Amino acid sequence: MTLSLLFQHIVNALSLGSLYALIAIGYTMVYGILRLINFAHGDIFMLGAYVAFYGITLVSLPWWAALLVSIVFTAFFGVGLERVAYKPLRDSPRISIMISAIGASFLLESLGVLIFGGRPKGVPVPDVLSRVIHFGSVSMVTISLIIPLFTFALLGVLLWIVNKTKTGMAMRAVSTDIEAARLMAVDVNKIVSFTFGIGSLLAAFGGIMWSFKYPQLNPLMGVMPGLKCFIAAVIGGIGSIGGAVLGGFLLGIIEIMMVAFLPTLSGYRDAFAFILLIVVLLVKPTGLLGKRQAEKV
Amino acid sequence: MLEIKSLSVHYGGIHALQGIDLSVPEGKIVTLIGANGAGKSTTLRSIVGLVKPTGGKVLLRDAVISGKATQEIVQMGVVLVPEGRRIFPNLTVEENLLLGAYARNDKEGVLKDINHVYALFPRLKERRTQKGGTLSGGEQQMLAVGRGLMSRPKLLMMDEPSLGLAPLIVKMIFEIIKQINAEGTTVLLVEQNAKAALEVADYGYVLETGRITLRGKGQDLLQDDRVRKAYLGEVQ
Ligand SMILES: Nc1ncnc2c1ncn2[C@@H]1O[C@H](COP(=O)(O)OP(=O)(O)OP(=O)(O)O)[C@@H](O)[C@H]1O
Ligand SMILES: [Mg+2]
């Protein structure tokens, strides 16, 4: 393998890892606050990609405007989903809300087929994103560079919000003790909505970037990435944002490198995430950066 | 200031509060004592809206507050320092205090109050950047009280602040309660340490399995035979 090829693999691995990290964060934040696995998160990712697609093709918005419209729309959609499907069940047994999440996921996928059509759609990738650039002997597509750059910027903003703002402080408080947070006059519903909004926004951004990198849409496109990113969040230690990022990058990097160096095994690409999950959980049941925490009842 | 009228609470089939009446006059310290499971925490939790009463009402300065959301009740100045302290272990001491002031927007006032809390509890100032979870039990109780003060309470309710603390710290906590009250805050104190509580309280109530069985001035209850026998551990 030449050095330039290796470099290309690294860039690809970073960009896939970035996308995984963006989605995994949504799982981990929602879990951190509500101890809920939002099974519909992968479908939110799909929705974001479709909305941007229609923004570009139907309304002829410039791609960046379609991206902005889509992430805002999807963020509100995520907030609405929580209000309708999860909030009424917040004091019910855990299992009810889990089932509601699974139901929401199937509903969104079916609605996707109904509204967007089941046939895959080709995404018109904007020129700036599909340009090939050369650094010496290394050549790569701009989108593969742009994804990690934007991801790092978004992560920076997210960490700032969570660690330095009042709302972030309330989020951290709600995630350890909802009742005590209420006693501090924290409006828990607002914090939960905000969390769903952020998670959905990141998933939408991930979905759109995904559709520019792998330019094809179908209503089930969120299922596999959703599942893998949930795994990434668990590997990193669910509830921990740093863990979700670590898990996402780990999964993306290992996946690309496996395909690159062990091409005969590339058929097992998707199974690999599960193997990694099992190994990590056997060694460290709380995930790489997870802390043991009391199960909420 | 606070009036509780025939308040009833059910947990499923358990009738935890069976129509209690209680009043907390402005500027006073009132204590509610009783054995384990009597319903003391339930009383405080329903005042602040964490538990929905099944009957009766709670009035704050003649306005009904029962049925309101906790965050509204807290913003009206009714603050609970909960049983078991419930500080946020993953937040620093200072963040815990700031969270007490979550609903407030007066930055200078908040800063002033933080310094006031640090003056009351110098130990917290030394530990300000430390995570709440690393504090000792006594320090956690100081933090819980300090955090409560940061909400600028008009009525400060404390649920067993002395539980599990060394005698010296207990003494300090009761001193602080007196001081907070002297600064103008009304206090409703739930305690199993009946002696210490009745000594600082203007009025006391005795709760037994969901009913108020005795009420009176703190000093009078201290002398009461039934209280002495049941709660002060004195044998006749
Ligand atoms: N969430 C709940 N679900 C069911 N029963 C409850 C619940 N909370 C309290 N109880 C019951 O209500 C009764 C009163 O409980 P409460 O916690 O108010 O007592 P307490 O006087 O504060 O006791 P302690 O001194 O042990 O703190 C008890 O019998 C308790 O078992
Ligand atoms: Mg109690």
Coordinates of C-alpha atoms and ligand atoms in Angstrom, one line a residue:
Chain A
M1 CA 0.0 0.0 0.0
T2 CA 1.3 3.4 -0.9
L3 CA 1.5 6.2 1.6
S4 CA -1.0 8.3 -0.5
L5 CA -3.5 5.5 -0.5
L6 CA -3.1 5.1 3.3
F7 CA -3.7 8.8 3.7
Q8 CA -6.9 8.5 1.7
H9 CA -8.1 5.7 3.9
I10 CA -7.4 7.8 7.0
V11 CA -9.4 10.7 5.6
N12 CA -12.2 8.4 4.7
A13 CA -12.1 6.8 8.1
L14 CA -12.2 10.1 9.8
S15 CA -15.2 11.3 7.8
L16 CA -17.2 8.1 8.4
G17 CA -16.2 8.2 12.1
S18 CA -17.4 11.8 12.2
L19 CA -20.8 10.8 10.9
Y20 CA -21.1 8.0 13.3
A21 CA -20.1 10.3 16.2
L22 CA -22.7 12.9 15.2
I23 CA -25.5 10.3 15.3
A24 CA -24.2 8.5 18.4
I25 CA -24.3 11.8 20.4
G26 CA -28.1 11.9 20.0
Y27 CA -28.5 8.5 21.4
T28 CA -26.2 9.2 24.3
M29 CA -27.7 12.6 25.3
V30 CA -31.3 11.3 25.3
Y31 CA -30.2 8.3 27.2
G32 CA -28.3 10.4 29.7
I33 CA -31.4 12.5 30.4
L34 CA -34.3 10.1 30.2
R35 CA -32.6 6.6 30.3
L36 CA -34.4 6.1 27.0
I37 CA -33.0 4.5 23.9
N38 CA -34.6 6.5 21.1
F39 CA -35.0 3.8 18.5
A40 CA -36.4 6.4 16.1
H41 CA -33.1 8.3 16.0
G42 CA -31.8 6.6 12.9
D43 CA -35.1 7.6 11.1
I44 CA -34.5 11.2 12.2
F45 CA -31.2 11.0 10.4
M46 CA -33.1 9.7 7.3
L47 CA -35.6 12.5 7.6
G48 CA -32.9 15.2 7.7
A49 CA -31.4 13.8 4.5
Y50 CA -34.7 13.8 2.7
V51 CA -35.8 17.2 3.7
A52 CA -32.5 18.7 2.4
F53 CA -32.9 16.6 -0.8
Y54 CA -36.3 18.1 -1.5
G55 CA -35.1 21.5 -0.5
I56 CA -32.5 21.2 -3.3
T57 CA -34.6 19.4 -5.9
L58 CA -38.1 20.7 -5.4
V59 CA -37.6 24.2 -4.1
S60 CA -34.2 24.7 -5.8
L61 CA -32.6 26.0 -2.7
P62 CA -28.8 26.3 -2.7
W63 CA -27.4 23.3 -0.9
W64 CA -26.3 25.2 2.2
A65 CA -29.7 26.8 2.6
A66 CA -31.4 23.4 2.2
L67 CA -29.0 22.1 4.9
L68 CA -30.0 24.9 7.3
V69 CA -33.7 24.5 6.7
S70 CA -33.5 20.8 7.1
I71 CA -31.5 20.8 10.4
V72 CA -33.9 23.3 11.9
F73 CA -36.9 21.5 10.7
T74 CA -35.6 18.1 11.9
A75 CA -34.6 19.6 15.2
F76 CA -38.2 20.7 15.8
F77 CA -39.4 17.4 14.5
G78 CA -37.4 15.6 17.1
V79 CA -38.8 17.8 19.8
G80 CA -42.3 17.1 18.6
L81 CA -41.7 13.4 18.5
E82 CA -40.7 13.5 22.1
R83 CA -43.8 15.4 23.0
V84 CA -46.1 13.1 21.2
A85 CA -44.5 9.7 21.7
Y86 CA -42.4 9.8 24.8
K87 CA -43.5 12.5 27.2
P88 CA -47.0 11.0 27.9
L89 CA -45.2 7.9 29.0
R90 CA -42.4 9.4 31.1
D91 CA -43.9 8.1 34.4
S92 CA -44.9 4.8 32.9
P93 CA -42.8 1.6 33.2
R94 CA -39.6 1.8 31.1
I95 CA -40.8 -0.9 28.8
S96 CA -43.8 1.2 27.6
I97 CA -41.6 4.0 26.5
M98 CA -39.2 1.6 24.8
I99 CA -42.0 0.1 22.8
S100 CA -43.3 3.5 21.9
A101 CA -39.8 4.3 20.6
I102 CA -39.8 1.1 18.5
G103 CA -43.2 2.0 17.2
A104 CA -42.2 5.6 16.3
S105 CA -39.3 4.1 14.4
F106 CA -41.5 1.8 12.3
L107 CA -44.0 4.6 11.8
L108 CA -41.4 7.0 10.4
E109 CA -40.0 4.3 8.1
S110 CA -43.4 3.5 6.8
L111 CA -44.3 7.2 6.4
G112 CA -41.0 7.6 4.6
V113 CA -42.0 4.9 2.1
L114 CA -45.5 6.4 1.7
I115 CA -44.4 10.0 1.3
F116 CA -40.9 9.8 -0.2
G117 CA -41.5 6.6 -2.1
G118 CA -39.6 3.3 -1.6
R119 CA -37.4 3.6 -4.7
P120 CA -33.9 5.0 -4.0
K121 CA -33.3 8.6 -5.0
G122 CA -30.0 9.9 -6.4
V123 CA -28.7 13.0 -4.6
P124 CA -27.4 15.9 -6.7
V125 CA -24.1 16.5 -4.9
P126 CA -23.1 20.2 -5.1
D127 CA -19.9 20.8 -7.0
V128 CA -18.0 22.3 -4.1
L129 CA -18.5 19.1 -2.2
S130 CA -17.6 16.7 -4.9
R131 CA -14.5 18.4 -6.2
V132 CA -11.4 16.3 -6.2
I133 CA -8.4 18.0 -4.7
H134 CA -4.8 17.0 -4.7
F135 CA -2.1 17.3 -2.1
G136 CA 1.0 16.1 -3.9
S137 CA 0.2 12.5 -4.8
V138 CA -2.8 12.3 -2.4
S139 CA -6.2 13.1 -3.9
M140 CA -9.5 13.3 -2.2
V141 CA -13.0 14.5 -2.5
T142 CA -13.8 17.7 -0.6
I143 CA -16.8 16.3 1.2
S144 CA -14.5 13.8 3.0
L145 CA -12.5 16.7 4.4
I146 CA -15.5 18.9 5.1
I147 CA -17.3 16.3 7.2
P148 CA -14.6 16.0 9.9
L149 CA -14.0 19.8 9.9
F150 CA -17.7 20.6 10.5
T151 CA -18.0 17.8 13.0
F152 CA -15.1 19.1 15.1
A153 CA -16.7 22.6 15.0
L154 CA -20.1 21.2 16.0
L155 CA -18.5 19.2 18.8
G156 CA -16.7 22.2 20.1
V157 CA -20.0 24.2 20.2
L158 CA -21.8 21.2 21.9
L159 CA -19.1 20.8 24.6
W160 CA -19.3 24.5 25.2
I161 CA -23.0 24.4 25.6
V162 CA -23.0 21.4 27.9
N163 CA -20.0 22.5 30.1
K164 CA -20.2 26.3 30.1
T165 CA -23.7 27.5 29.8
K166 CA -26.5 27.6 32.3
T167 CA -28.7 25.3 30.1
G168 CA -25.9 22.9 29.9
M169 CA -25.5 22.9 33.6
A170 CA -29.2 22.1 34.0
M171 CA -28.8 19.3 31.4
R172 CA -26.1 17.7 33.5
A173 CA -28.2 18.2 36.6
V174 CA -31.3 16.6 35.0
S175 CA -29.2 13.7 33.8
T176 CA -28.2 12.7 37.4
D177 CA -31.3 13.6 39.4
I178 CA -34.5 14.9 37.7
E179 CA -36.3 15.4 40.9
A180 CA -33.5 17.4 42.5
A181 CA -33.3 19.5 39.3
R182 CA -37.0 20.3 39.7
L183 CA -36.3 21.5 43.2
M184 CA -33.9 24.0 41.6
A185 CA -36.8 25.4 39.6
V186 CA -35.4 23.8 36.4
D187 CA -38.1 23.3 33.8
V188 CA -37.3 19.6 33.1
N189 CA -39.6 19.6 30.0
K190 CA -37.7 22.4 28.4
I191 CA -34.4 20.7 29.1
V192 CA -35.7 17.4 27.6
S193 CA -36.9 19.2 24.5
F194 CA -33.7 21.0 24.1
T195 CA -31.8 17.7 24.3
F196 CA -34.0 16.2 21.7
G197 CA -33.6 19.3 19.5
I198 CA -29.8 19.1 19.7
G199 CA -29.6 15.4 19.1
S200 CA -31.9 15.6 16.1
L201 CA -30.1 18.6 14.7
L202 CA -26.8 16.7 14.8
A203 CA -28.5 13.6 13.3
A204 CA -29.9 15.7 10.5
F205 CA -26.5 17.2 9.8
G206 CA -25.0 13.8 9.8
G207 CA -27.8 12.5 7.4
I208 CA -27.3 15.3 4.9
M209 CA -23.6 14.9 4.9
W210 CA -24.0 11.2 4.6
S211 CA -26.2 11.7 1.5
F212 CA -23.6 13.9 -0.1
K213 CA -20.9 11.3 0.6
Y214 CA -23.0 8.3 -0.4
P215 CA -25.4 10.0 -2.7
Q216 CA -28.4 7.8 -2.5
L217 CA -31.5 8.0 -0.4
N218 CA -34.0 5.4 0.7
P219 CA -36.5 5.4 3.6
L220 CA -34.6 2.7 5.4
M221 CA -31.2 4.4 5.1
G222 CA -31.3 5.3 8.8
V223 CA -31.7 1.7 10.1
M224 CA -28.1 0.4 9.8
P225 CA -26.3 3.7 10.7
G226 CA -28.8 4.1 13.5
L227 CA -28.1 0.7 14.9
K228 CA -24.3 1.1 14.5
C229 CA -24.3 4.4 16.2
F230 CA -26.3 3.1 19.1
I231 CA -23.6 0.5 19.4
A232 CA -21.0 3.2 19.1
A233 CA -22.6 5.0 22.0
V234 CA -22.7 1.9 24.1
I235 CA -19.1 1.1 23.3
G236 CA -18.1 4.5 24.4
G237 CA -20.2 4.4 27.5
I238 CA -23.8 5.4 27.0
G239 CA -24.7 8.7 28.7
S240 CA -21.2 10.1 28.0
I241 CA -20.8 12.6 25.1
G242 CA -17.1 12.0 24.9
G243 CA -17.8 8.3 24.9
A244 CA -20.2 8.6 22.0
V245 CA -17.6 10.6 20.0
L246 CA -14.9 8.0 20.9
G247 CA -17.2 5.1 20.0
G248 CA -18.2 6.7 16.7
F249 CA -14.7 7.4 15.6
L250 CA -13.5 4.0 16.7
L251 CA -16.2 2.3 14.7
G252 CA -15.7 4.4 11.6
I253 CA -11.9 4.0 11.6
I254 CA -11.9 0.3 12.3
E255 CA -14.5 -0.3 9.7
I256 CA -12.7 1.5 6.9
M257 CA -9.3 0.1 7.9
M258 CA -10.8 -3.4 7.9
V259 CA -12.1 -3.0 4.4
A260 CA -8.8 -1.5 3.3
F261 CA -6.4 -4.0 4.8
L262 CA -8.5 -7.1 5.0
P263 CA -10.6 -6.8 1.8
T264 CA -11.6 -10.5 2.0
L265 CA -13.5 -9.7 5.3
S266 CA -15.3 -6.7 4.0
G267 CA -18.5 -8.7 3.7
Y268 CA -18.5 -8.8 7.5
R269 CA -18.3 -5.0 7.7
D270 CA -21.6 -4.6 9.4
A271 CA -21.2 -7.6 11.7
F272 CA -18.0 -6.2 12.9
A273 CA -19.7 -3.5 15.0
F274 CA -21.5 -6.1 16.9
I275 CA -18.3 -8.1 17.5
L276 CA -16.6 -5.0 18.8
L277 CA -19.5 -4.3 21.1
I278 CA -19.4 -7.7 22.6
V279 CA -15.7 -7.6 23.2
V280 CA -15.8 -4.1 24.8
L281 CA -18.8 -5.0 27.0
L282 CA -17.1 -8.2 28.2
V283 CA -14.0 -6.3 29.2
K284 CA -15.7 -3.1 30.4
P285 CA -19.5 -3.5 30.9
T286 CA -20.1 0.3 31.3
G287 CA -18.4 1.1 28.0
L288 CA -15.0 2.7 27.5
L289 CA -15.8 6.1 29.2
G290 CA -19.0 5.1 31.0
K291 CA -19.5 5.4 34.7
R292 CA -21.6 3.0 36.7
Q293 CA -24.8 4.6 37.4
A294 CA -28.0 3.6 39.2
E295 CA -30.7 2.3 37.0
K296 CA -33.7 4.7 37.0
V297 CA -36.9 3.1 38.0
Chain B
M1 CA -47.3 32.4 55.7
L2 CA -48.0 28.7 54.8
E3 CA -51.3 27.0 55.5
I4 CA -52.0 23.3 55.0
K5 CA -55.6 22.4 55.1
S6 CA -56.8 18.8 55.4
L7 CA -54.0 17.6 53.1
S8 CA -54.4 14.0 52.0
V9 CA -51.9 11.9 50.0
H10 CA -52.4 8.3 48.7
Y11 CA -49.6 6.2 47.2
G12 CA -51.7 3.5 45.5
G13 CA -53.6 1.9 48.3
I14 CA -51.5 3.5 51.1
H15 CA -53.1 6.5 52.7
A16 CA -49.8 8.3 53.7
L17 CA -51.4 11.6 54.8
Q18 CA -54.8 11.5 56.2
G19 CA -56.0 15.0 56.2
I20 CA -53.4 17.1 58.1
D21 CA -53.6 20.7 59.1
L22 CA -50.5 22.7 59.7
S23 CA -49.6 26.4 59.7
V24 CA -46.2 28.1 59.5
P25 CA -46.4 31.7 60.6
E26 CA -44.1 34.2 58.9
G27 CA -40.6 34.6 60.4
K28 CA -40.9 31.5 62.7
I29 CA -39.3 28.1 62.8
V30 CA -41.8 25.3 62.8
T31 CA -40.8 21.7 63.2
L32 CA -42.6 18.5 62.2
I33 CA -41.4 15.5 64.1
G34 CA -42.4 11.8 63.8
A35 CA -41.2 8.3 63.5
N36 CA -40.0 6.6 60.3
G37 CA -42.8 6.4 57.7
A38 CA -45.0 8.9 59.6
G39 CA -45.4 10.9 56.4
K40 CA -43.0 13.8 57.1
S41 CA -41.2 13.8 53.8
T42 CA -44.6 13.2 52.0
T43 CA -45.8 16.5 53.6
L44 CA -42.8 18.5 52.4
R45 CA -42.9 16.9 49.0
S46 CA -46.5 17.7 48.5
I47 CA -46.0 21.3 49.5
V48 CA -43.4 21.7 46.8
G49 CA -45.5 19.8 44.2
L50 CA -43.3 16.7 43.8
V51 CA -46.2 14.6 45.1
K52 CA -49.8 15.3 44.0
P53 CA -52.2 15.5 46.9
T54 CA -55.4 13.6 46.6
G55 CA -57.3 16.0 48.9
G56 CA -57.0 19.3 50.7
K57 CA -54.9 22.3 49.8
V58 CA -51.8 24.3 50.4
L59 CA -51.9 28.1 50.6
L60 CA -48.9 30.4 50.5
R61 CA -49.9 33.9 51.7
D62 CA -53.6 33.0 51.0
A63 CA -52.9 31.9 47.4
V64 CA -53.4 28.2 46.6
I65 CA -50.2 26.6 45.5
S66 CA -51.2 23.0 45.5
G67 CA -51.5 21.8 41.9
K68 CA -48.8 24.2 40.6
A69 CA -45.6 22.9 39.0
T70 CA -42.6 22.5 41.3
Q71 CA -40.6 25.1 39.4
E72 CA -43.4 27.7 39.9
I73 CA -43.7 26.9 43.6
V74 CA -39.9 27.2 44.0
Q75 CA -39.9 30.5 42.2
M76 CA -42.6 31.7 44.7
G77 CA -40.0 31.2 47.4
V78 CA -40.9 27.8 48.8
V79 CA -37.6 25.8 48.7
L80 CA -37.0 22.3 49.9
V81 CA -33.6 20.9 51.0
P82 CA -34.5 17.3 50.4
E83 CA -34.0 14.2 52.4
G84 CA -30.6 12.6 51.7
R85 CA -29.2 16.0 50.4
R86 CA -29.5 15.1 46.7
I87 CA -26.6 17.3 45.6
F88 CA -25.5 16.8 42.0
P89 CA -22.4 14.6 42.3
N90 CA -21.1 15.4 38.8
L91 CA -21.3 19.1 39.2
T92 CA -18.8 21.2 41.1
V93 CA -19.6 22.8 44.5
E94 CA -20.0 26.2 42.8
E95 CA -22.1 24.8 40.0
N96 CA -24.4 23.2 42.6
L97 CA -24.8 26.6 44.2
L98 CA -25.4 28.3 40.9
L99 CA -28.1 25.7 40.1
G100 CA -29.9 26.8 43.3
A101 CA -30.1 30.2 41.6
Y102 CA -31.2 28.7 38.3
A103 CA -34.4 30.7 38.0
R104 CA -32.8 34.0 39.0
N105 CA -31.5 36.6 36.6
D106 CA -29.8 39.1 38.9
K107 CA -26.1 38.3 38.3
E108 CA -24.9 40.6 41.1
G109 CA -27.4 39.3 43.6
V110 CA -26.4 35.7 42.8
L111 CA -22.7 36.6 43.3
K112 CA -23.5 38.3 46.6
D113 CA -25.4 35.2 47.8
I114 CA -22.7 32.8 46.8
N115 CA -20.3 34.8 48.9
H116 CA -22.8 34.8 51.7
V117 CA -23.0 31.0 51.5
Y118 CA -19.2 30.8 51.5
A119 CA -19.2 33.0 54.6
L120 CA -21.7 30.7 56.3
F121 CA -19.8 27.6 55.2
P122 CA -16.1 28.4 54.7
R123 CA -15.5 24.7 54.0
L124 CA -17.5 25.0 50.8
K125 CA -15.4 27.9 49.6
E126 CA -12.2 25.8 49.9
R127 CA -13.9 23.0 47.9
R128 CA -15.6 25.2 45.3
T129 CA -14.0 23.6 42.2
Q130 CA -14.4 20.0 43.6
K131 CA -17.1 17.7 42.3
G132 CA -20.1 17.5 44.7
G133 CA -19.8 13.7 44.8
T134 CA -16.3 13.9 46.5
L135 CA -17.6 15.8 49.5
S136 CA -18.1 14.2 52.9
G137 CA -21.6 13.8 54.3
G138 CA -21.4 16.8 56.4
E139 CA -20.0 19.0 53.6
Q140 CA -22.8 17.7 51.3
Q141 CA -25.4 18.8 53.8
M142 CA -23.8 22.2 54.0
L143 CA -23.9 22.3 50.2
A144 CA -27.5 21.3 50.2
V145 CA -28.5 24.0 52.6
G146 CA -26.3 26.6 50.8
R147 CA -27.9 25.5 47.5
G148 CA -31.3 26.0 49.0
L149 CA -30.4 29.5 50.2
M150 CA -29.3 30.4 46.6
S151 CA -33.0 30.2 45.6
R152 CA -33.7 33.1 47.9
P153 CA -36.3 31.2 49.9
K154 CA -39.0 33.0 51.8
L155 CA -39.9 29.6 53.3
L156 CA -37.0 27.1 53.6
M157 CA -38.0 23.6 54.2
M158 CA -35.5 21.0 55.4
D159 CA -36.0 17.3 55.5
E160 CA -33.8 15.7 58.2
P161 CA -30.7 17.9 57.8
S162 CA -29.0 16.2 60.7
L163 CA -29.4 12.6 59.5
G164 CA -26.2 10.6 59.7
L165 CA -24.0 13.5 60.8
A166 CA -21.5 13.8 63.6
P167 CA -22.8 15.6 66.7
L168 CA -20.5 18.6 66.1
I169 CA -21.8 19.1 62.5
V170 CA -25.4 18.6 63.7
K171 CA -24.8 21.4 66.2
M172 CA -23.4 23.6 63.5
I173 CA -26.3 22.9 61.2
F174 CA -28.8 23.9 63.9
E175 CA -26.8 27.0 64.6
I176 CA -27.1 27.9 60.9
I177 CA -30.8 27.2 60.9
K178 CA -31.2 29.7 63.7
Q179 CA -29.1 32.2 61.8
I180 CA -31.0 31.8 58.6
N181 CA -34.2 32.4 60.5
A182 CA -32.8 35.4 62.2
E183 CA -32.0 36.9 58.8
G184 CA -35.7 36.7 58.0
T185 CA -36.3 33.4 56.4
T186 CA -39.2 31.3 57.7
V187 CA -38.2 27.7 58.3
L188 CA -40.2 24.4 58.3
L189 CA -37.9 21.7 59.7
V190 CA -38.6 18.0 59.5
E191 CA -36.5 16.0 62.0
Q192 CA -36.1 12.8 63.8
N193 CA -33.7 14.5 66.2
A194 CA -36.8 15.7 68.1
K195 CA -34.9 17.3 71.0
A196 CA -32.6 19.5 68.9
A197 CA -35.5 20.4 66.6
L198 CA -37.9 21.4 69.4
E199 CA -35.2 23.4 71.0
V200 CA -34.8 25.7 68.0
A201 CA -38.5 25.7 67.0
D202 CA -41.2 28.2 67.8
Y203 CA -43.9 25.6 67.1
G204 CA -43.9 21.9 66.7
Y205 CA -46.2 19.3 65.3
V206 CA -46.1 15.6 65.9
L207 CA -47.0 13.4 63.0
E208 CA -48.0 9.7 63.5
T209 CA -48.9 7.5 60.6
G210 CA -50.4 10.3 58.5
R211 CA -52.1 12.2 61.3
I212 CA -51.1 15.1 63.4
T213 CA -51.5 14.0 67.0
L214 CA -49.9 16.8 68.9
R215 CA -49.1 20.4 68.3
G216 CA -47.8 23.3 70.4
K217 CA -45.0 25.6 71.2
G218 CA -41.6 24.0 70.9
Q219 CA -40.8 24.5 74.6
D220 CA -44.1 23.0 75.7
L221 CA -43.7 19.9 73.5
L222 CA -40.3 19.4 75.0
Q223 CA -42.0 19.1 78.4
D224 CA -44.9 17.0 77.2
D225 CA -44.9 13.5 78.7
R226 CA -46.0 11.8 75.5
V227 CA -43.3 13.5 73.4
R228 CA -40.7 12.7 76.0
K229 CA -41.6 9.1 76.1
A230 CA -42.0 8.5 72.4
Y231 CA -39.5 10.9 70.8
L232 CA -36.9 11.9 73.4
G233 CA -36.2 8.4 74.5
E234 CA -37.0 9.0 78.2
V235 CA -38.3 6.2 80.3
Q236 CA -40.8 7.1 83.0
Ligands
LIG1 N1 -43.2 6.8 46.3 C1 -43.9 6.1 47.3 N2 -44.6 5.0 46.9 C2 -45.3 4.3 47.8 N3 -45.3 4.5 49.1 C3 -44.6 5.5 49.6 C4 -43.8 6.4 48.6 N4 -43.2 7.3 49.4 C5 -43.6 7.1 50.7 N5 -44.4 6.0 50.8 C6 -45.0 5.5 52.0 O1 -45.7 6.6 52.6 C7 -45.4 6.6 54.0 C8 -44.8 7.9 54.5 O2 -43.5 8.0 54.0 P1 -42.6 9.3 54.2 O3 -41.4 9.1 53.3 O4 -43.4 10.5 54.0 O5 -42.2 9.1 55.7 P2 -41.2 9.9 56.6 O6 -42.0 10.4 57.8 O7 -40.5 10.9 55.9 O8 -40.2 8.8 57.1 P3 -38.6 8.8 57.3 O9 -38.4 9.4 58.7 O10 -38.2 7.4 57.3 O11 -38.0 9.6 56.2 C9 -44.5 5.4 54.3 O12 -45.4 4.3 54.7 C10 -43.9 5.1 53.0 O13 -43.6 3.7 52.8
MG2 MG -38.6 11.2 55.3

